[in-house]
Coordinates of C-alpha atoms in Angstrom, one line a residue:
Chain F
X1 CA 28.5 3.6 20.8
X2 CA 26.5 4.2 17.3
X3 CA 28.7 5.0 14.3
X4 CA 25.9 5.4 11.6
X5 CA 26.5 8.2 9.5
X6 CA 24.1 10.8 10.3
X7 CA 20.4 10.3 8.9
X8 CA 18.4 12.6 7.0
X9 CA 15.1 13.0 5.4
X10 CA 14.8 12.6 1.5
X11 CA 11.8 15.0 0.0
X12 CA 11.4 14.8 -4.1
X13 CA 9.5 17.6 -6.1
X14 CA 7.8 15.5 -8.9
X15 CA 7.7 18.1 -11.6
X16 CA 8.2 21.7 -11.8
X17 CA 5.3 23.2 -10.4
X18 CA 4.6 21.1 -7.6
X19 CA 5.8 21.0 -3.6
X20 CA 8.3 18.7 -1.9
X21 CA 7.0 15.6 -1.0
X22 CA 8.4 13.4 2.2
X23 CA 9.5 10.1 0.6
X24 CA 12.1 8.3 2.8
X25 CA 14.9 9.2 4.7
X26 CA 18.9 7.5 4.1
X27 CA 22.5 8.0 6.0
X28 CA 25.4 10.0 4.3
X29 CA 28.3 10.9 5.6
X30 CA 26.9 14.9 5.2
X31 CA 24.9 16.8 2.9
X32 CA 26.5 16.9 -0.1
X33 CA 26.3 12.3 0.1
X34 CA 23.0 12.7 1.3
X35 CA 21.7 14.7 -2.2
X36 CA 23.9 12.3 -4.0
X37 CA 22.7 9.1 -2.0
X38 CA 19.3 10.3 -2.3
X39 CA 19.4 10.9 -6.4
X40 CA 20.4 6.7 -6.6
X41 CA 17.7 6.2 -3.9
X42 CA 15.0 7.7 -4.4
X43 CA 15.0 8.9 -8.2
X44 CA 16.1 6.1 -9.9
X45 CA 13.1 6.4 -12.4
X46 CA 12.6 10.2 -13.2
X47 CA 11.3 10.4 -10.0
X48 CA 12.0 13.8 -9.2
X49 CA 13.2 17.0 -10.8
X50 CA 14.6 18.6 -7.4
X51 CA 16.0 17.2 -4.1
X52 CA 15.8 18.2 -0.5
X53 CA 17.5 16.5 2.4
X54 CA 17.5 17.3 6.2
X55 CA 19.1 15.9 9.1
X56 CA 16.2 14.2 10.6
X57 CA 17.6 15.4 14.1
X58 CA 16.4 18.7 12.7
X59 CA 12.9 17.7 12.4
X60 CA 11.2 19.3 14.9
X61 CA 7.7 17.5 14.8
X62 CA 4.7 17.7 16.9
X63 CA 3.8 14.9 19.6
X64 CA 0.9 11.9 18.9
X65 CA -0.1 11.7 22.5
X66 CA -0.9 15.6 21.6
X67 CA -3.3 15.6 18.7
X68 CA -6.3 15.9 20.3
X69 CA -5.5 19.0 21.6
X70 CA -3.7 20.4 18.3
X71 CA -6.1 19.6 16.0
X72 CA -9.3 19.0 18.4
X73 CA -10.7 22.7 17.8
X74 CA -11.1 22.5 13.8
X75 CA -13.1 20.0 14.1
X76 CA -16.2 21.4 14.9
X77 CA -15.3 24.8 12.5
X78 CA -17.7 23.3 9.5
X79 CA -18.4 26.7 8.9
X80 CA -14.4 26.7 7.8
X81 CA -15.7 24.8 4.4
X82 CA -17.9 26.6 1.6
X83 CA -20.2 23.6 1.4
X84 CA -22.0 24.8 4.7
X85 CA -24.0 27.5 3.1
X86 CA -26.8 26.2 1.3
X87 CA -27.5 28.1 -1.8
X88 CA -30.7 28.3 -3.8
X89 CA -30.2 26.1 -7.1
X90 CA -31.0 29.2 -9.0
X91 CA -27.8 31.5 -8.0
X92 CA -25.0 31.2 -10.1
X93 CA -21.5 31.5 -10.2
X94 CA -21.5 31.3 -6.1
Chain P
X1 CA -3.6 -17.6 32.6
X2 CA -3.9 -19.4 36.2
X3 CA -1.0 -18.5 37.6
X4 CA -2.0 -14.6 36.7
X5 CA -4.9 -15.1 38.1
X6 CA -3.7 -15.8 41.7
X7 CA -1.0 -13.0 40.9
X8 CA -3.5 -10.5 41.3
X9 CA -6.2 -12.2 42.7
X10 CA -7.5 -9.3 44.9
X11 CA -5.1 -6.5 44.5
X12 CA -6.3 -3.9 41.7
X13 CA -4.0 -4.0 38.8
X14 CA -0.5 -1.7 38.9
X15 CA -1.5 1.6 37.3
X16 CA 1.4 1.2 34.7
X17 CA -0.2 -1.7 34.3
X18 CA -3.0 -0.2 33.8
X19 CA -2.5 2.5 31.7
X20 CA -0.7 -0.2 29.0
X21 CA -3.7 -2.1 28.5
X22 CA -5.8 0.6 27.7
X23 CA -3.2 1.6 25.2
X24 CA -3.1 -2.2 23.7
X25 CA -6.8 -1.7 23.6
X26 CA -7.0 1.4 21.8
X27 CA -3.9 0.2 19.4
X28 CA -5.7 -2.7 18.6
X29 CA -8.9 -0.9 17.6
X30 CA -7.1 1.9 15.9
X31 CA -5.5 -1.4 13.8
X32 CA -8.8 -3.0 12.9
X33 CA -10.0 0.4 12.3
X34 CA -7.5 0.2 9.3
X35 CA -5.8 3.1 10.7
X36 CA -2.2 3.2 10.4
X37 CA 0.2 3.3 12.9
X38 CA 3.8 5.6 12.9
X39 CA 6.7 6.1 14.1
X40 CA 6.2 7.7 17.4
X41 CA 3.0 6.0 18.3
X42 CA 2.6 4.5 21.3
X43 CA 2.5 0.6 20.4
X44 CA 2.9 -3.3 22.1
X45 CA 6.5 -4.5 22.0
X46 CA 6.1 -7.5 20.8
X47 CA 4.3 -5.3 18.1
X48 CA 7.9 -3.3 17.3
X49 CA 9.8 -6.4 17.8
X50 CA 7.2 -8.4 15.2
X51 CA 8.4 -5.2 12.3
X52 CA 11.6 -4.8 13.4
X53 CA 12.5 -8.9 12.5
X54 CA 10.5 -8.6 9.6
X55 CA 11.5 -5.6 7.5
X56 CA 15.5 -6.5 8.8
X57 CA 14.9 -9.3 7.3
X58 CA 13.5 -8.1 4.9
X59 CA 16.1 -5.0 3.9
X60 CA 18.3 -8.1 4.5
X61 CA 16.8 -10.7 1.7
X62 CA 17.5 -7.4 -0.3
X63 CA 20.9 -7.0 0.1
X64 CA 22.3 -10.6 -0.3
X65 CA 19.5 -10.6 -3.3
X66 CA 21.8 -8.7 -5.0
X67 CA 24.4 -11.3 -4.9
X68 CA 23.0 -14.4 -7.1
X69 CA 22.7 -12.3 -9.9
X70 CA 25.7 -10.2 -9.7
X71 CA 27.3 -12.9 -10.6
X72 CA 26.3 -12.8 -13.5
X73 CA 26.4 -8.9 -14.5
X74 CA 30.0 -9.0 -16.7
X75 CA 28.8 -12.7 -18.1
X76 CA 25.7 -11.0 -19.5
X77 CA 24.9 -12.6 -23.3
X78 CA 24.5 -8.5 -24.2
X79 CA 24.8 -5.3 -23.5
X80 CA 20.2 -4.7 -22.9
X81 CA 21.0 -7.5 -20.8
X82 CA 24.1 -6.3 -19.2
X83 CA 21.7 -3.1 -18.4
X84 CA 18.6 -4.0 -17.3
X85 CA 21.0 -6.9 -14.7
X86 CA 22.9 -3.7 -13.9
X87 CA 19.2 -1.5 -13.1
X88 CA 17.2 -4.9 -11.2
X89 CA 20.8 -5.8 -8.7
X90 CA 20.3 -1.5 -8.2
X91 CA 16.9 -1.6 -7.5
X92 CA 17.8 -4.7 -5.3
X93 CA 20.3 -2.4 -2.9
X94 CA 17.4 0.4 -3.2
X95 CA 15.1 -2.2 -1.9
X96 CA 17.1 -3.0 0.9
X97 CA 18.0 1.3 2.1
X98 CA 14.3 1.8 1.8
X99 CA 13.5 -1.4 4.3
X100 CA 16.5 -0.8 6.9
X101 CA 15.2 3.1 6.7
X102 CA 11.9 1.7 7.8
X103 CA 12.9 -0.1 10.3
X104 CA 14.9 2.3 11.8
X105 CA 11.7 4.6 12.6
X106 CA 11.2 1.4 15.2
X107 CA 14.5 2.6 17.3
X108 CA 17.2 0.1 16.2
X109 CA 20.2 1.5 14.8
X110 CA 20.8 0.6 11.0
X111 CA 24.5 -0.5 12.5
X112 CA 23.1 -3.1 14.7
X113 CA 21.4 -4.1 11.7
X114 CA 24.0 -4.5 9.6
X115 CA 25.9 -6.0 12.5
X116 CA 23.0 -9.0 13.0
X117 CA 22.8 -9.5 9.2
X118 CA 27.3 -9.9 8.8
X119 CA 27.5 -12.0 12.5
X120 CA 24.5 -14.3 10.9
X121 CA 22.5 -14.3 14.0
X122 CA 19.7 -12.8 11.5
X123 CA 17.3 -14.4 9.0
X124 CA 17.3 -14.1 5.1
X125 CA 15.5 -15.5 2.3
X126 CA 17.1 -19.0 2.0
X127 CA 16.4 -18.9 -1.8
X128 CA 19.6 -16.5 -1.5
X129 CA 21.5 -19.2 -0.8
X130 CA 21.6 -21.0 -4.2
X131 CA 23.8 -20.7 -6.9
X132 CA 23.5 -19.0 -10.5
X133 CA 25.1 -21.9 -12.3
X134 CA 23.5 -20.2 -15.9
X135 CA 22.4 -17.7 -17.7
X136 CA 18.5 -18.5 -17.4
X137 CA 18.6 -19.0 -13.6
X138 CA 19.3 -14.6 -14.1
X139 CA 15.8 -15.0 -15.7
X140 CA 14.4 -18.3 -13.8
X141 CA 15.4 -15.5 -10.4
X142 CA 13.3 -12.5 -12.3
X143 CA 10.2 -15.0 -12.9
X144 CA 10.0 -17.0 -9.7
X145 CA 11.7 -15.6 -7.4
X146 CA 10.8 -12.4 -8.0
X147 CA 7.3 -13.3 -9.0
X148 CA 6.9 -14.6 -6.0
X149 CA 8.4 -11.9 -3.4
X150 CA 5.4 -9.5 -5.2
X151 CA 2.3 -12.4 -4.3
X152 CA 4.2 -11.9 -0.7
X153 CA 4.6 -8.5 -1.0
X154 CA 1.6 -6.1 -2.7
X155 CA -0.7 -7.4 0.6
X156 CA 2.5 -5.5 2.9
X157 CA 1.4 -2.3 0.6
X158 CA -1.7 -2.5 3.3
X159 CA 0.6 -3.0 6.2
X160 CA -0.7 -1.4 9.4
X161 CA 2.8 -0.3 10.2
X162 CA 3.2 3.6 8.1
X163 CA 6.4 3.2 7.0
X164 CA 6.7 -0.4 6.1
X165 CA 4.1 -0.2 3.8
X166 CA 5.3 3.1 2.2
X167 CA 8.6 1.5 1.6
X168 CA 6.9 -1.5 0.3
X169 CA 4.4 0.5 -2.6
X170 CA 7.5 1.9 -4.1
X171 CA 9.4 -1.7 -3.3
X172 CA 6.3 -3.8 -5.7
X173 CA 5.9 -0.7 -8.8
X174 CA 9.6 -1.7 -8.8
X175 CA 9.4 -5.0 -8.8
X176 CA 6.9 -5.8 -12.3
X177 CA 10.4 -4.8 -14.1
X178 CA 12.0 -7.4 -12.1
X179 CA 9.9 -10.4 -13.3
X180 CA 8.5 -9.2 -16.7
X181 CA 12.5 -8.7 -17.8
X182 CA 12.9 -12.3 -15.8
X183 CA 10.1 -14.0 -18.3
X184 CA 11.6 -12.4 -20.8
X185 CA 14.8 -13.8 -20.4
X186 CA 13.1 -17.5 -20.1
X187 CA 11.2 -16.9 -23.3
X188 CA 14.5 -15.9 -25.4
X189 CA 15.4 -19.3 -24.1
X190 CA 12.4 -21.2 -24.7
X191 CA 12.3 -19.7 -28.1
X192 CA 15.7 -20.4 -28.9
X193 CA 18.0 -23.5 -29.8
X194 CA 17.1 -27.1 -28.1
X195 CA 20.6 -26.1 -26.1
X196 CA 18.8 -23.1 -24.5
X197 CA 15.4 -25.0 -24.4
X198 CA 17.2 -27.0 -21.9
X199 CA 18.8 -24.9 -20.1
X200 CA 15.6 -22.7 -19.5
X201 CA 14.3 -26.1 -18.2
X202 CA 17.2 -27.0 -16.0
X203 CA 16.6 -23.6 -14.3
X204 CA 13.0 -24.2 -13.5
X205 CA 13.9 -27.4 -12.9
X206 CA 16.3 -26.2 -9.6
X207 CA 14.3 -22.8 -9.4
X208 CA 11.0 -24.0 -9.0
X209 CA 10.6 -25.8 -5.1
X210 CA 12.6 -23.1 -3.8
X211 CA 10.4 -20.3 -5.2
X212 CA 7.0 -22.9 -4.1
X213 CA 9.2 -23.0 -0.7
X214 CA 9.9 -19.0 -0.1
X215 CA 6.1 -18.4 1.1
X216 CA 7.5 -20.3 4.3
X217 CA 5.8 -23.2 6.6
X218 CA 2.5 -24.5 5.7
X219 CA -0.8 -21.9 8.0
X220 CA -0.1 -25.6 10.4
X221 CA 3.4 -24.4 11.0
X222 CA 3.7 -20.7 10.9
X223 CA 3.9 -19.7 14.4
X224 CA 3.8 -16.1 13.8
X225 CA 0.7 -15.6 11.5
X226 CA -2.4 -15.6 13.3
X227 CA -0.9 -12.7 16.0
X228 CA 0.9 -11.4 12.4
X229 CA -2.6 -11.1 11.3
X230 CA -4.4 -9.6 13.9
X231 CA -2.0 -6.6 13.6
X232 CA -2.1 -6.8 10.3
X233 CA 1.3 -6.7 8.9
X234 CA 0.5 -10.0 7.5
X235 CA -2.5 -10.1 5.6
X236 CA -2.5 -13.9 4.0
X237 CA -2.1 -17.3 5.4
X238 CA 1.0 -18.6 3.3
X239 CA 0.0 -20.9 2.0
X240 CA -2.9 -19.1 0.1
X241 CA 0.1 -16.5 -1.2
X242 CA 1.9 -19.8 -2.4
X243 CA -2.0 -21.5 -4.3
X244 CA -1.8 -18.0 -5.7
X245 CA 1.2 -18.1 -6.8
X246 CA 1.0 -21.4 -8.0
X247 CA -2.3 -21.0 -10.1
X248 CA -0.6 -18.1 -11.9
X249 CA 2.4 -19.6 -13.2
X250 CA 2.1 -22.6 -13.8
X251 CA 0.1 -21.6 -17.4
X252 CA 3.4 -19.3 -17.8
X253 CA 5.0 -22.6 -17.5
X254 CA 2.8 -24.0 -20.2
X255 CA 2.9 -20.3 -22.6
X256 CA 6.8 -21.3 -22.5
X257 CA 6.2 -24.6 -23.1
X258 CA 8.6 -26.5 -20.1
X259 CA 7.9 -28.8 -17.6
X260 CA 6.9 -27.8 -13.9
X261 CA 9.0 -30.5 -12.5
X262 CA 6.0 -32.1 -10.0
X263 CA 5.1 -35.0 -11.3
X264 CA 2.4 -34.7 -8.6
X265 CA 1.3 -31.1 -10.5
X266 CA -2.5 -31.0 -11.2
X267 CA -5.6 -28.6 -12.0
X268 CA -8.8 -29.5 -9.9
X269 CA -12.0 -28.7 -11.4
X270 CA -13.8 -29.3 -8.1
X271 CA -11.5 -26.0 -6.5
X272 CA -10.2 -24.8 -9.7
X273 CA -6.7 -24.5 -8.2
X274 CA -3.3 -26.8 -9.3
X275 CA -2.3 -29.6 -6.7
X276 CA 1.2 -29.9 -6.5
X277 CA 2.8 -32.4 -5.0
X278 CA 4.1 -33.1 -1.0
X279 CA 6.6 -29.9 0.3
X280 CA 10.3 -30.7 0.9
X281 CA 10.5 -29.2 4.3
X282 CA 13.7 -30.9 5.1
X283 CA 15.3 -28.9 2.2
X284 CA 13.8 -25.7 3.4
X285 CA 15.6 -26.2 7.1
X286 CA 18.8 -27.2 6.3
X287 CA 18.9 -24.4 3.9
X288 CA 17.3 -22.2 6.6
X289 CA 20.1 -24.3 9.6
X290 CA 22.7 -22.6 7.0
X291 CA 23.9 -26.4 4.9
X292 CA 22.7 -24.7 2.1
X293 CA 24.4 -24.7 -1.1
X294 CA 26.0 -21.3 -0.7
X295 CA 25.2 -19.4 2.8
X296 CA 29.2 -19.2 3.7
X297 CA 29.7 -17.8 0.6
X298 CA 26.4 -15.2 0.6
X299 CA 27.9 -13.7 4.0
X300 CA 31.6 -14.0 3.3
X301 CA 31.0 -11.8 0.4
X302 CA 28.5 -9.6 2.5
X303 CA 31.5 -9.3 5.4
X304 CA 34.2 -8.6 2.7
X305 CA 32.1 -6.4 1.2
X306 CA 32.3 -4.5 4.9
X307 CA 35.7 -4.6 5.6
X308 CA 36.7 -3.5 1.9
X309 CA 34.4 -0.7 2.3
X310 CA 35.2 0.4 5.7
X311 CA 37.8 2.9 5.0
X312 CA 35.8 4.6 2.4
X313 CA 33.1 5.0 5.5
X314 CA 35.7 6.5 8.0
X315 CA 36.8 8.5 5.1
X316 CA 34.2 10.5 4.3
X317 CA 32.9 10.8 8.4
X318 CA 36.9 12.3 8.7
X319 CA 35.9 14.6 5.7
X320 CA 32.6 15.3 7.1
X321 CA 34.2 16.4 10.3
X322 CA 36.8 18.4 9.1
X323 CA 33.9 20.2 7.0
X324 CA 32.4 20.8 9.0
X325 CA 35.2 22.4 11.8
X326 CA 36.1 24.6 9.1
X327 CA 32.7 26.1 8.3
X328 CA 32.3 26.9 12.2
X329 CA 35.9 28.6 12.1
X330 CA 35.3 30.8 9.2
X331 CA 31.5 31.6 11.2
X332 CA 33.8 32.3 13.9
X333 CA 36.3 34.5 12.0
X334 CA 33.4 36.1 10.1
X335 CA 31.5 37.1 13.7

């Protein structure tokens, strides 16, 4: 029987105005300890101004086997990008 | 190969086997194309096992590596040195945590990994089985041991396994401080009194060869190298990395005015590399087998820490459970 504390995923906001970014994971008995451990493990050099911790078991991830089915439909839709449209050089501010 | 050919002769391969082969081909193609492999992707079992072994050994090394230096925290010669050493030892603990987490993404539990370390089943870098006899050893470890570690670790930042590569990026950023603080200690001693210079030289004498051996057996005897290179877990051979380390470190020793303890050390004009004398692999193997000066002491220290921390782990888990029940009860009441 595995008696490890639950696993949490850690997300750090590096500066106000930026999004939280996944940086790794750690074990902790509860959410509060996870925040304290995350401070020690992932922000020893001012890497962050805010932390999120999420129980790893609560994360629902897409299946790599289904990656094609999920993402392939976007592949042939280049017209969603501005560079798809040819605009004469003389036209400005477009 | 021969027996295998006989076995399958006249038979179609089993569907699972065919599927596995197709997966294996696609996997290798992805690795060849420098794509990263992520935890839920298909991977050959041997790749998974190799990574678990390598990442966990690396994690254990970080954790055991806290001990020789921790030995000097209370006796650091100034408050500045003490603050720096504490930060460095804390980093090593952090590196262990990043790496254990990376290993766990491969389906092994933290508990299993710790058991392997504490039972003596797992290996860790044999460099940490040498004692830190003087303050200069703290300098020599930062300069040489962390220097060699950086040389080994920088290529792993490009390892094919995503979580390992990402952990290594973070570690390498932090290691640079470790090496520089070590060199600064050596420089201070080298510019100090005759006794301090002698202390620095003595530390170099004792740490040079073990540091050189940190790169592992020479290529001819390295059993994992070829496969690990194909899988892009490893990017350079042991001897290549060792040579790089020697080439950059010898001039640093010269700058310190210290002598590398190798009478055969010489610069080869033709190859533009330093040549070193023969490495005493019997010593390396003896330390690996557990006959180093501190093998027993290191494991005992880890076991004691684990045992003495048991009540803390249990109390924290009990507290978390109590809070969880309390919250559940409050939720029920309000419903």
